[in-house]
Coordinates of C-alpha atoms in Angstrom, one line a residue:
X147 CA 0.0 0.0 0.0
X148 CA 1.3 3.4 -0.9
X149 CA 0.9 6.7 0.7
X150 CA 0.9 8.3 -2.7
X151 CA -0.2 5.7 -5.2
X152 CA -3.8 5.8 -4.2
X153 CA -6.0 7.7 -1.7
X154 CA -6.4 6.2 1.7
X155 CA -7.5 7.5 5.1
X156 CA -4.8 7.6 7.7
X157 CA -5.1 5.1 10.5
X158 CA -3.6 5.8 13.9
X159 CA -1.9 3.3 16.3
X160 CA -3.9 2.5 19.4
X161 CA -2.9 4.8 22.2
X162 CA -0.7 7.0 20.0
X163 CA -3.2 9.7 18.8
X164 CA -5.5 10.7 21.5
X165 CA -8.3 13.2 22.0
X166 CA -8.0 16.7 20.9
X167 CA -6.5 19.4 23.1
X168 CA -10.0 20.9 23.3
X169 CA -11.4 17.8 24.9
X170 CA -8.3 17.4 27.1
X171 CA -8.6 21.0 28.1
X172 CA -12.2 20.6 29.2
X173 CA -11.0 18.3 32.0
X174 CA -8.4 20.7 33.2
X175 CA -9.4 23.1 35.9
X176 CA -6.8 25.6 34.7
X177 CA -8.3 25.8 31.3
X178 CA -12.0 24.9 32.0
X179 CA -13.1 28.5 32.2
X180 CA -11.3 29.4 29.0
X181 CA -12.5 26.6 26.7
X182 CA -15.7 25.2 28.2
X183 CA -17.8 26.9 25.5
X184 CA -15.7 25.4 22.7
X185 CA -15.7 21.8 23.9
X186 CA -17.5 19.5 21.6
X187 CA -19.0 22.2 19.5
X188 CA -18.8 22.9 15.7
X189 CA -17.3 26.3 15.1
X190 CA -19.4 28.8 13.3
X191 CA -18.2 30.2 9.9
X192 CA -16.0 33.2 10.3
X193 CA -15.4 35.3 7.1
X194 CA -12.1 36.6 8.5
X195 CA -10.6 33.1 8.8
X196 CA -8.9 31.0 6.2
X197 CA -9.1 30.7 2.5
X198 CA -12.6 30.0 1.2
X199 CA -14.4 31.0 4.4
X200 CA -15.9 34.3 3.2
X201 CA -19.6 34.4 2.7
X202 CA -20.4 31.0 4.1
X203 CA -23.6 30.6 6.2
X204 CA -23.2 30.2 9.9
X205 CA -22.6 26.6 11.1
X206 CA -22.5 25.3 7.5
X207 CA -21.5 21.6 7.2
X208 CA -18.6 22.3 4.9
X209 CA -17.1 19.7 2.5
X210 CA -13.6 19.3 0.9
X211 CA -13.0 21.6 -2.1
X212 CA -10.6 21.4 -4.9
X213 CA -7.8 24.0 -5.4
X214 CA -6.8 27.0 -3.4
X215 CA -3.8 27.8 -1.2
X216 CA -3.3 26.5 2.3
X217 CA -0.7 28.2 4.5
X218 CA 1.2 26.1 7.1
X219 CA 3.2 27.5 10.0
X220 CA 6.3 25.8 11.5
X221 CA 8.9 27.1 13.9
X222 CA 12.1 25.8 12.3
X223 CA 13.8 26.6 9.0
X224 CA 15.7 24.1 6.8
X225 CA 19.4 24.8 6.7
X226 CA 20.4 23.0 3.5
X227 CA 18.9 21.3 0.4
X228 CA 20.2 17.7 1.1
X229 CA 18.4 16.1 4.0
X230 CA 20.9 13.2 3.9
X231 CA 24.0 15.5 4.4
X232 CA 25.1 16.2 7.9
X233 CA 24.0 19.9 7.8
X234 CA 20.7 19.0 6.3
X235 CA 19.6 16.3 8.7
X236 CA 17.0 18.4 10.4
X237 CA 13.3 18.1 11.2
X238 CA 12.5 21.1 8.9
X239 CA 14.3 19.8 5.9
X240 CA 12.8 16.3 6.2
X241 CA 9.3 17.8 6.7
X242 CA 9.4 20.2 3.7
X243 CA 11.0 17.7 1.3
X244 CA 8.7 14.8 2.2
X245 CA 6.3 15.6 -0.7
X246 CA 9.2 16.4 -3.0
X247 CA 11.9 13.7 -2.8
X248 CA 11.0 10.0 -3.4
X249 CA 11.6 7.1 -1.0
X250 CA 11.0 3.4 -1.9
X251 CA 9.6 2.7 1.6
X252 CA 7.8 4.9 4.1
X253 CA 6.7 4.2 7.7
X254 CA 3.0 4.9 8.1
X255 CA 1.3 6.0 11.3
X256 CA 0.6 2.4 12.1
X257 CA 4.3 1.9 12.4
X258 CA 4.3 -0.3 9.3
X259 CA 7.1 0.0 6.7
X260 CA 5.2 0.0 3.4
X261 CA 6.5 0.5 -0.2
X262 CA 5.5 3.6 -2.0
X263 CA 3.9 2.4 -5.2
X264 CA 4.5 5.7 -6.9
X265 CA 8.2 5.0 -6.6
X266 CA 8.5 1.2 -6.9
X267 CA 6.1 -1.5 -7.9
X268 CA 7.9 -4.2 -6.0
X269 CA 10.9 -4.8 -3.8
X270 CA 12.0 -8.1 -2.4
X271 CA 14.9 -10.1 -1.0
X272 CA 15.6 -12.6 -3.9
X273 CA 18.6 -14.2 -2.3
X274 CA 20.1 -14.4 1.2
X275 CA 23.6 -15.7 0.3
X276 CA 24.5 -13.0 -0.3
X277 CA 21.5 -10.9 0.6
X278 CA 20.2 -9.4 -2.6
X279 CA 17.3 -7.0 -2.9
X280 CA 15.7 -6.2 -6.3
X281 CA 13.7 -3.0 -6.7
X282 CA 11.2 -2.7 -9.6
X283 CA 10.8 1.0 -10.3
X284 CA 7.4 2.5 -11.3
X285 CA 7.7 3.0 -15.1
X286 CA 5.9 6.4 -14.7
X287 CA 8.3 7.7 -12.0
X288 CA 10.2 10.7 -13.3
X289 CA 11.9 13.8 -11.8
X290 CA 10.3 17.2 -12.5
X291 CA 12.9 17.8 -15.2
X292 CA 11.5 14.8 -17.1
X293 CA 14.4 12.4 -16.4
X294 CA 13.3 9.0 -15.1
X295 CA 14.2 7.8 -11.6
X296 CA 16.8 5.2 -12.2
X297 CA 19.5 3.0 -10.8
X298 CA 21.9 6.0 -11.2
X299 CA 20.0 7.7 -8.3
X300 CA 20.2 4.7 -6.1
X301 CA 24.0 4.2 -6.8
X302 CA 24.7 7.9 -6.2
X303 CA 22.9 7.7 -2.8
X304 CA 24.9 4.6 -1.8
X305 CA 28.3 5.8 -2.8
X306 CA 27.9 9.0 -0.8
X307 CA 26.5 7.3 2.3
X308 CA 28.7 4.2 2.5
X309 CA 31.3 5.9 4.8
X310 CA 34.6 7.6 4.7
X311 CA 36.4 4.2 4.6
X312 CA 34.6 2.9 1.6
X313 CA 35.3 5.5 -1.0
X314 CA 33.3 7.8 -3.2
X315 CA 34.1 9.3 -6.6
X316 CA 31.9 12.4 -6.1
X317 CA 30.2 11.4 -9.4
X318 CA 27.6 8.8 -10.1
X319 CA 29.4 7.2 -13.0
X320 CA 28.4 3.6 -13.6
X321 CA 25.4 2.4 -11.6
X322 CA 27.6 -0.6 -10.6
X323 CA 30.6 1.3 -9.4
X324 CA 32.0 -0.2 -6.2
X325 CA 34.0 0.9 -3.2
X326 CA 37.2 1.4 -5.2
X327 CA 35.7 4.2 -7.2
X328 CA 37.0 7.0 -5.1
X329 CA 38.5 8.5 -2.0
X330 CA 35.6 8.7 0.5
X331 CA 33.1 11.2 1.7
X332 CA 34.8 12.2 4.9
X333 CA 31.8 11.7 7.1
X334 CA 29.4 14.1 5.4
X335 CA 26.3 12.0 5.6
X336 CA 23.7 11.8 8.4
X337 CA 24.4 8.0 8.6
X338 CA 26.2 5.2 6.9
X339 CA 24.1 2.5 8.6
X340 CA 23.2 -0.1 6.1
X341 CA 24.9 1.6 3.2
X342 CA 28.3 0.4 4.5
X343 CA 27.0 -3.2 4.3
X344 CA 26.3 -2.9 0.5
X345 CA 28.8 -4.3 -2.0
X346 CA 27.2 -3.2 -5.2
X347 CA 24.3 -1.3 -6.7
X348 CA 23.6 -2.2 -10.3
X349 CA 20.7 -1.4 -12.7
X350 CA 19.1 -2.3 -16.0
X351 CA 16.1 -0.4 -17.3
X352 CA 13.6 0.0 -14.4
X353 CA 15.3 -2.6 -12.2
X354 CA 17.8 -1.9 -9.4
X355 CA 19.7 -4.7 -7.8
X356 CA 21.4 -4.2 -4.4
X357 CA 23.9 -6.8 -3.1
X358 CA 25.0 -6.8 0.5
X359 CA 28.3 -7.9 2.1
X360 CA 26.5 -8.9 5.3
X361 CA 22.8 -9.4 6.1
X362 CA 21.1 -6.1 7.0
X363 CA 17.7 -6.6 8.4
X364 CA 16.4 -3.0 8.1
X365 CA 17.1 -2.7 4.3
X366 CA 13.8 -1.0 3.9
X367 CA 15.1 2.1 5.6
X368 CA 17.7 2.7 2.8
X369 CA 17.5 5.1 -0.1
X370 CA 15.2 7.4 1.8
X371 CA 14.8 10.9 0.2
X372 CA 16.5 10.0 -3.1
X373 CA 18.2 12.9 -4.9
X374 CA 18.4 13.5 -8.7
X375 CA 21.9 12.2 -9.6
X376 CA 21.9 14.3 -12.8
X377 CA 21.8 17.4 -10.6
X378 CA 23.9 16.2 -7.7
X379 CA 26.8 15.2 -10.1
X380 CA 27.1 18.9 -10.9
X381 CA 26.5 20.6 -7.5
X382 CA 28.1 18.0 -5.2
X383 CA 26.7 15.9 -2.3
X384 CA 26.6 18.8 0.2
X385 CA 26.0 22.0 -1.9
X386 CA 26.3 25.4 -0.3
X387 CA 22.6 26.2 0.0
X388 CA 21.0 27.8 3.1
X389 CA 17.5 26.3 2.5
X390 CA 15.7 24.0 0.2
X391 CA 16.4 24.8 -3.4
X392 CA 14.1 24.2 -6.4
X393 CA 17.1 23.9 -8.8
X394 CA 18.6 21.1 -6.7
X395 CA 15.6 19.5 -5.0
X396 CA 13.8 18.3 -8.2
X397 CA 10.5 16.8 -7.4
X398 CA 9.3 13.2 -7.8
X399 CA 6.3 13.8 -5.6
X400 CA 2.9 15.5 -5.7
X401 CA 4.4 19.0 -5.1
X402 CA 7.4 20.9 -6.3
X403 CA 9.2 23.9 -4.8
X404 CA 8.2 27.1 -6.6
X405 CA 10.2 29.5 -4.4
X406 CA 12.2 29.4 -1.2
X407 CA 13.4 32.2 1.1
X408 CA 14.7 32.2 4.7
X409 CA 11.1 32.8 6.0
X410 CA 8.8 31.2 3.5
X411 CA 8.7 28.2 1.1
X412 CA 6.0 27.8 -1.6
X413 CA 5.0 24.4 -2.9
X414 CA 2.9 24.0 -6.0
X415 CA 1.4 21.0 -7.8
X416 CA 4.1 19.1 -9.7
X417 CA 2.9 19.0 -13.4
X418 CA 4.9 15.8 -14.0
X419 CA 3.3 14.0 -11.1
X420 CA 1.8 10.6 -12.2
X421 CA 0.1 9.7 -8.9
X422 CA -3.0 10.9 -7.1
X423 CA -3.6 14.6 -7.8
X424 CA -3.5 16.8 -4.7
X425 CA -6.7 18.7 -3.8
X426 CA -4.8 21.9 -3.2
X427 CA -3.1 24.0 -5.8
X428 CA -0.3 25.1 -3.4
X429 CA 0.9 25.0 0.1
X430 CA 2.8 28.0 1.5
X431 CA 5.0 27.2 4.5
X432 CA 5.7 30.2 6.8
X433 CA 8.5 30.0 9.3
X434 CA 7.7 31.5 12.7
X435 CA 10.2 32.6 15.4
X436 CA 8.3 30.8 18.2
X437 CA 5.3 28.8 19.1
X438 CA 3.8 32.0 20.5
X439 CA 3.9 33.5 17.0
X440 CA 2.4 30.3 15.6
X441 CA -0.5 30.6 18.1
X442 CA -1.1 34.2 16.9
X443 CA -1.0 33.1 13.3
X444 CA -3.4 30.2 13.6
X445 CA -6.0 32.1 15.7
X446 CA -5.9 35.2 13.4
X447 CA -6.2 33.1 10.3
X448 CA -2.7 34.0 9.0
X449 CA -2.0 30.2 8.7
X450 CA -4.5 27.4 8.4
X451 CA -2.3 24.9 10.2
X452 CA 0.5 25.2 12.8
X453 CA 3.0 22.5 13.8
X454 CA 5.3 23.8 16.5
X455 CA 8.3 21.7 17.6
X456 CA 8.2 23.4 20.9
X457 CA 5.1 24.7 22.8
X458 CA 4.0 25.8 26.2
X459 CA 0.8 26.2 28.2
X460 CA 0.1 29.5 26.6
X461 CA 0.1 27.9 23.1
X462 CA -2.4 25.2 24.3
X463 CA -4.6 27.8 25.9
X464 CA -4.8 30.0 22.8
X465 CA -5.6 27.2 20.4
X466 CA -8.0 25.5 22.8
X467 CA -9.8 28.7 23.4
X468 CA -10.5 29.4 19.7
X469 CA -13.7 27.6 18.5
X470 CA -12.5 27.8 14.9
X471 CA -9.3 25.8 15.6
X472 CA -9.0 22.1 16.2
X473 CA -5.9 20.5 17.8
X474 CA -4.5 17.1 18.6
X475 CA -1.7 16.1 20.9
X476 CA 0.4 13.0 20.3
X477 CA 3.5 11.3 21.5
X478 CA 6.4 11.6 19.1
X479 CA 9.2 9.1 18.6
X480 CA 11.8 11.4 20.2
X481 CA 12.9 10.6 23.7
X482 CA 15.2 12.5 26.0
X483 CA 18.2 10.9 27.8
X484 CA 20.9 11.9 30.3
X485 CA 24.0 10.5 28.6
X486 CA 27.1 9.8 30.8
X487 CA 30.7 10.0 29.6
X488 CA 32.3 6.5 30.0
X489 CA 35.8 8.0 29.7
X490 CA 35.7 11.0 32.0
X491 CA 37.4 10.2 35.4
X492 CA 34.3 10.7 37.5
X493 CA 31.8 8.8 35.3
X494 CA 34.1 6.1 33.9
X495 CA 33.0 3.9 36.9
X496 CA 29.7 2.3 36.2
X497 CA 28.9 2.2 39.9
X498 CA 29.2 6.0 40.0
X499 CA 27.1 6.4 36.9
X500 CA 24.4 4.3 38.6
X501 CA 24.7 6.3 41.8
X502 CA 24.2 9.6 39.9
X503 CA 21.1 8.0 38.2
X504 CA 19.7 6.9 41.5
X505 CA 19.8 10.5 42.7
X506 CA 17.5 11.6 40.0
X507 CA 13.7 11.5 40.6
X508 CA 12.5 10.8 37.1
X509 CA 8.9 10.7 38.0
X510 CA 9.1 14.1 39.6
X511 CA 11.0 15.3 36.5
X512 CA 8.3 14.0 34.2
X513 CA 5.6 15.6 36.3
X514 CA 7.4 18.9 36.3
X515 CA 8.6 19.1 32.7
X516 CA 6.0 17.3 30.6
X517 CA 3.1 16.3 32.9
X518 CA 1.3 19.6 32.3
X519 CA 1.1 18.8 28.6
X520 CA 0.5 15.1 28.6
X521 CA -0.3 13.1 31.8
X522 CA 0.2 9.8 29.9
X523 CA 4.0 10.3 29.6
X524 CA 5.9 8.0 32.0
X525 CA 9.6 7.7 33.0
X526 CA 11.2 5.9 30.1
X527 CA 11.8 2.1 30.2
X528 CA 14.0 1.7 27.1
X529 CA 17.2 2.9 25.5
X530 CA 15.9 1.8 22.1
X531 CA 12.3 2.6 21.7
X532 CA 10.0 5.6 22.4
X533 CA 6.9 5.2 24.5
X534 CA 4.8 5.7 21.4
X535 CA 6.2 2.6 19.7
X536 CA 4.7 -0.9 19.7
X537 CA 8.0 -2.5 20.7
X538 CA 8.2 -0.4 23.8
X539 CA 8.2 -2.6 27.0
X540 CA 4.8 -2.9 28.5
X541 CA 3.9 -2.0 32.1
X542 CA 4.6 -4.3 35.0
X543 CA 2.1 -4.0 37.8
X544 CA 4.3 -4.6 40.9
X545 CA 7.0 -2.0 41.5
X546 CA 10.4 -3.3 40.4
X547 CA 13.7 -1.9 41.8
X548 CA 17.3 -2.7 40.9
X549 CA 20.1 -4.3 42.7
X550 CA 22.7 -2.1 44.2
X551 CA 25.6 -2.6 41.7
X552 CA 26.0 -4.1 38.3
X553 CA 27.5 -7.6 38.1
X554 CA 31.3 -7.5 37.6
X555 CA 32.5 -8.7 34.2
X556 CA 33.1 -12.4 34.3
X557 CA 31.8 -12.7 37.8
X558 CA 28.5 -13.3 39.7
X559 CA 26.2 -10.5 40.8
X560 CA 26.6 -9.5 44.4
X561 CA 24.2 -10.8 46.9
X562 CA 21.6 -8.2 47.8
X563 CA 21.8 -6.6 51.2
X564 CA 19.0 -7.5 53.5
X565 CA 18.3 -3.9 54.5
X566 CA 18.3 -2.5 50.9
X567 CA 14.9 -1.7 49.5
X568 CA 16.7 -1.1 46.2
X569 CA 17.7 -4.7 46.0
X570 CA 14.4 -6.5 46.5
X571 CA 14.2 -7.9 43.0
X572 CA 16.0 -7.9 39.7
X573 CA 15.2 -5.4 37.0
X574 CA 12.8 -6.4 34.2
X575 CA 12.6 -5.0 30.6
X576 CA 9.4 -3.1 31.5
X577 CA 10.8 -1.7 34.9
X578 CA 14.5 -1.8 34.6
X579 CA 15.3 1.1 36.9
X580 CA 13.3 2.8 39.7
X581 CA 11.3 5.9 38.5
X582 CA 12.0 7.8 41.7
X583 CA 15.3 8.7 43.5
X584 CA 16.9 6.3 46.0
X585 CA 19.6 8.3 47.9
X586 CA 20.3 5.4 50.3
X587 CA 21.2 3.0 47.4
X588 CA 23.2 5.8 45.7
X589 CA 25.2 6.4 48.9
X590 CA 26.1 2.8 49.2
X591 CA 27.4 2.7 45.7
X592 CA 29.4 5.9 46.2
X593 CA 30.9 4.9 49.5
X594 CA 31.8 1.6 48.0
X595 CA 33.7 3.5 45.3
X596 CA 35.7 5.5 47.9
X597 CA 33.6 8.6 48.0
X598 CA 32.5 10.2 51.3
X599 CA 29.8 12.6 52.3
X600 CA 30.5 15.7 54.4
X601 CA 28.3 16.8 57.3
X602 CA 26.9 19.5 54.9
X603 CA 25.7 16.8 52.6
X604 CA 28.3 17.5 49.9
X605 CA 29.9 14.5 48.3
X606 CA 33.7 14.4 48.3
X607 CA 36.0 12.4 46.0
X608 CA 38.5 9.8 47.3
X609 CA 41.0 12.7 47.4
X610 CA 38.7 14.9 49.5
X611 CA 37.7 17.3 46.7
X612 CA 34.1 18.3 46.2
X613 CA 32.5 16.1 43.4
X614 CA 31.7 18.4 40.5
X615 CA 29.7 17.4 37.4
X616 CA 29.2 19.5 34.3
X617 CA 26.2 18.6 32.2
X618 CA 25.8 19.9 28.6
X619 CA 22.1 20.6 27.7
X620 CA 20.7 20.9 24.2
X621 CA 18.9 24.3 24.2
X622 CA 17.4 23.7 20.8
X623 CA 15.1 21.0 22.2
X624 CA 12.5 22.5 24.6
X625 CA 12.1 19.3 26.5
X626 CA 15.8 18.5 26.8
X627 CA 16.4 22.1 28.0
X628 CA 13.8 21.9 30.7
X629 CA 14.9 18.4 31.8
X630 CA 18.5 19.6 32.0
X631 CA 17.6 22.3 34.5
X632 CA 15.7 19.9 36.7
X633 CA 18.5 17.3 36.7
X634 CA 21.1 19.9 37.6
X635 CA 18.9 21.1 40.5
X636 CA 18.3 17.6 41.7
X637 CA 22.0 16.6 41.6
X638 CA 22.9 19.9 43.3
X639 CA 20.4 19.2 46.1
X640 CA 21.9 15.7 46.4
X641 CA 25.3 17.1 47.3
X642 CA 27.1 17.4 43.9
X643 CA 28.4 20.6 42.5
X644 CA 26.4 20.3 39.3
X645 CA 26.6 22.9 36.6
X646 CA 24.6 23.3 33.4
X647 CA 26.5 23.9 30.2
X648 CA 24.1 25.3 27.6
X649 CA 24.7 24.1 24.0
X650 CA 22.9 25.3 20.9
X651 CA 21.9 21.9 19.6
X652 CA 22.1 18.1 20.2
X653 CA 25.3 17.7 18.1
X654 CA 27.1 20.4 20.1
X655 CA 25.9 18.8 23.4
X656 CA 27.0 15.4 22.2
X657 CA 30.4 16.7 21.0
X658 CA 31.0 18.3 24.4
X659 CA 30.4 15.0 26.1
X660 CA 32.5 13.0 23.5
X661 CA 35.5 15.4 23.9
X662 CA 35.4 15.1 27.7
X663 CA 34.6 18.8 28.5
X664 CA 31.5 17.6 30.4
X665 CA 30.6 14.4 32.3
X666 CA 26.9 14.3 31.2
X667 CA 24.7 15.6 28.4
X668 CA 20.9 15.9 28.1
X669 CA 19.7 15.5 24.6
X670 CA 17.0 13.7 22.5
X671 CA 17.2 10.8 20.1
X672 CA 14.8 10.0 17.3
X673 CA 13.6 6.4 17.3
X674 CA 12.2 4.6 14.3
X675 CA 10.8 1.1 13.7
X676 CA 14.3 0.2 12.5
X677 CA 16.2 -0.7 15.7
X678 CA 19.5 -1.2 13.9
X679 CA 19.9 2.6 14.4
X680 CA 21.0 1.9 18.0
X681 CA 24.4 0.8 16.6
X682 CA 25.1 4.4 15.9
X683 CA 23.9 5.5 19.4
X684 CA 25.8 3.1 21.7
X685 CA 28.7 1.6 19.8
X686 CA 31.8 2.6 17.8
X687 CA 30.8 0.3 14.9
X688 CA 30.2 3.3 12.6
X689 CA 33.3 5.1 13.8
X690 CA 34.2 7.8 16.3
X691 CA 31.3 10.0 17.5
X692 CA 30.4 12.7 15.0
X693 CA 31.7 10.7 12.0
X694 CA 29.7 8.8 9.5
X695 CA 26.5 9.1 11.5
X696 CA 28.0 7.9 14.8
X697 CA 26.2 9.4 17.8
X698 CA 28.1 7.3 20.5
X699 CA 28.7 10.6 22.4
X700 CA 29.3 8.6 25.7
X701 CA 32.3 6.8 24.0
X702 CA 30.8 3.6 25.2
X703 CA 32.7 0.6 23.7
X704 CA 31.7 -2.8 24.9
X705 CA 32.3 -5.9 22.8
X706 CA 29.4 -7.7 24.4
X707 CA 27.0 -4.9 23.3
X708 CA 28.6 -4.7 19.8
X709 CA 28.0 -8.5 19.4
X710 CA 24.4 -8.3 20.5
X711 CA 23.5 -5.4 18.2
X712 CA 25.4 -6.8 15.2
X713 CA 23.6 -10.1 15.6
X714 CA 20.3 -8.5 16.0
X715 CA 20.8 -6.3 12.9
X716 CA 21.6 -9.3 10.8
X717 CA 18.4 -11.2 11.7
X718 CA 16.1 -11.0 8.7
X719 CA 13.4 -12.3 10.9
X720 CA 12.4 -9.6 13.4
X721 CA 11.0 -12.2 15.8
X722 CA 14.5 -13.6 16.1
X723 CA 16.0 -10.1 16.6
X724 CA 13.6 -8.9 19.3
X725 CA 15.1 -10.8 22.3
X726 CA 18.6 -9.7 21.2
X727 CA 17.5 -6.1 21.4
X728 CA 16.0 -6.7 24.8
X729 CA 19.3 -8.1 26.0
X730 CA 21.1 -5.1 24.6
X731 CA 18.8 -2.8 26.4
X732 CA 19.3 -4.6 29.7
X733 CA 23.1 -4.4 29.3
X734 CA 22.8 -0.6 28.7
X735 CA 20.8 -0.3 31.9
X736 CA 23.3 -2.4 33.9
X737 CA 26.2 -0.3 32.7
X738 CA 24.1 3.0 33.0
X739 CA 25.5 4.4 29.8
X740 CA 22.6 6.7 29.8
X741 CA 19.5 7.3 31.8
X742 CA 16.4 7.4 29.6
X743 CA 14.0 10.1 30.8
X744 CA 10.8 10.4 28.8
X745 CA 9.2 10.5 25.3
X746 CA 8.4 14.0 23.9
X747 CA 4.8 15.0 23.1
X748 CA 3.8 17.3 20.3
X749 CA 0.8 19.2 19.1
X750 CA -0.8 19.9 15.8
X751 CA -3.4 22.7 15.3
X752 CA -5.5 23.4 12.2
X753 CA -8.3 25.6 11.1
X754 CA -11.8 23.9 11.2
X755 CA -12.2 25.2 7.6
X756 CA -9.6 22.6 6.4
X757 CA -9.7 18.9 6.1
X758 CA -7.4 15.9 5.7
X759 CA -4.5 17.4 7.7
X760 CA -2.7 14.7 9.7
X761 CA 0.8 14.2 11.1
X762 CA 2.9 11.1 10.9
X763 CA 5.2 10.9 13.9
X764 CA 6.7 7.7 12.6
X765 CA 8.4 8.9 9.5
X766 CA 8.1 11.9 7.2
X767 CA 6.2 14.1 9.5
X768 CA 3.3 16.5 8.7
X769 CA 3.7 16.6 4.9
X770 CA 3.8 12.9 4.6
X771 CA 0.5 12.7 2.7
X772 CA -0.6 16.2 1.6
X773 CA -2.7 14.9 -1.3
X774 CA -5.7 14.8 1.0
X775 CA -5.3 18.3 2.4
X776 CA -8.1 20.5 1.3
X777 CA -10.0 23.7 2.1
X778 CA -13.7 23.4 2.9
X779 CA -16.6 24.8 0.8
X780 CA -20.3 24.7 1.6
X781 CA -22.3 21.7 0.2
X782 CA -24.1 22.3 -3.0
X783 CA -21.8 25.0 -4.1
X784 CA -19.0 24.7 -6.7
X785 CA -16.2 22.5 -5.2
X786 CA -13.5 24.7 -6.7
X787 CA -11.7 27.0 -4.3
X788 CA -10.2 30.2 -5.7
X789 CA -6.4 30.1 -5.8

């Protein structure tokens, strides 16, 4: 089933998409007075709002029209025109290019990896020794310059994402060119995962054959956001562009880029599009400076939809209090973690890392940071999956707490102390670590490692110096920034000289941790249904952190974990891989490489005079299926909306 080949209604995973903010707000005492009149009602027509609203009778049951311009507001701007290059791997670039660049497979909101029949008609593993995948391209699939999508495009993507050690010529050349074709990309790709396992990409006509050196289970994640090789050969893999570019980002989707500036991007129907025709003539994307500005835009009718990456109570109150605006809250697939350096003197000891984690009240942190927005968010139970995903560990009724210290390598776990409430039972995948702080268990771990606590409550190192810990915090992510403040306060109260080190984004925070300038970092990771991505988070298999997609900012290097994740990633049967990922997660908990905190929520608001707008938290985001977006017109009238 394709998201572009034919019309279909979006389906939501159970528990992922919930009631609208309006209904949620009705149950909130803080918002009840503000939104009570709007709960459960149909907004009246307002001639001042939205395209196509003028002149409609009050309370008209509008229907979807054809044509017109819908304006979308977001609060981030794309920084480049290649979403697969390091500088372009941002939410904004991926969102804006979703209806432009083709991908053989997409992940739908049901968390299913499905092929896009507008791009390919079939893809299958035809051999397992070696693993060989054959893609049959849609014979109608062309770029907006009229050139067909071909094996050249697949080969170009492979060569520039296979890693600095494999080689790249910088030119697409023959579709079958191998690793000896060039000198390498120097780590300029968002990831090399999977591509480094490919030995060849060849093509004939509308058939592409990909042969792997080793089994790679998540092969469906590859060749996402293909780029036109005929253009990229001339401009290079990472061209110097500050935003999406219509001359580089040729379209193979329902829309194409008409113009792009630092503050606005206009998408219009692609005249070469061979799939389902969009209802809209164009989508104008306006870039706001904040969620506050987005709230003003959506309530004033400046935009007909708003998708903030960050928001606050004021945003919720404004959209919930407007009867002409609908809104929905959902859990995303981004989760926030406190990463520990495994090489810094203080945190190189796993017992000390566990002690620091035991001083953190994750339940209190969740209540303070995110509970006001979504009461369903719980302290995280996985290093691999977000709470919104089907593979996320399920709840365990009885409270489960952990033993005092991790088992020593090659030895037996220590016997639990009779007086320790933190050692009552072993951790389980669903409750691997206590959600609240346990200072008593933390103190035993620290004193066992040679630390002492002064009468003032301050912790002292074995040399008698105060224990100081610097924590880098990603300020670009609202949830990480707020969580970082709470963690620093909690550790400071627990007797550590904790200091927050603000960093502009997740990469900067990660690099500060990797280089040893801080001992911890609070940042978010984006999960997908492709768990092989965890190789880039917790191992050196892709290389040093910051190179070729490696995000192993903690510098954790454990052969046991490497073996587990490599074995799991080579299991073509996901049922066989699942217990291996569970073992890997438990190992990460025992070593306390990082402390998972919570999954981030998000909100989408749209004018009630629109229809068909839906987000996809699993893959391409808001513009994953814009063919169904439409402006409403009254029944019985012409269904054509003026442009």
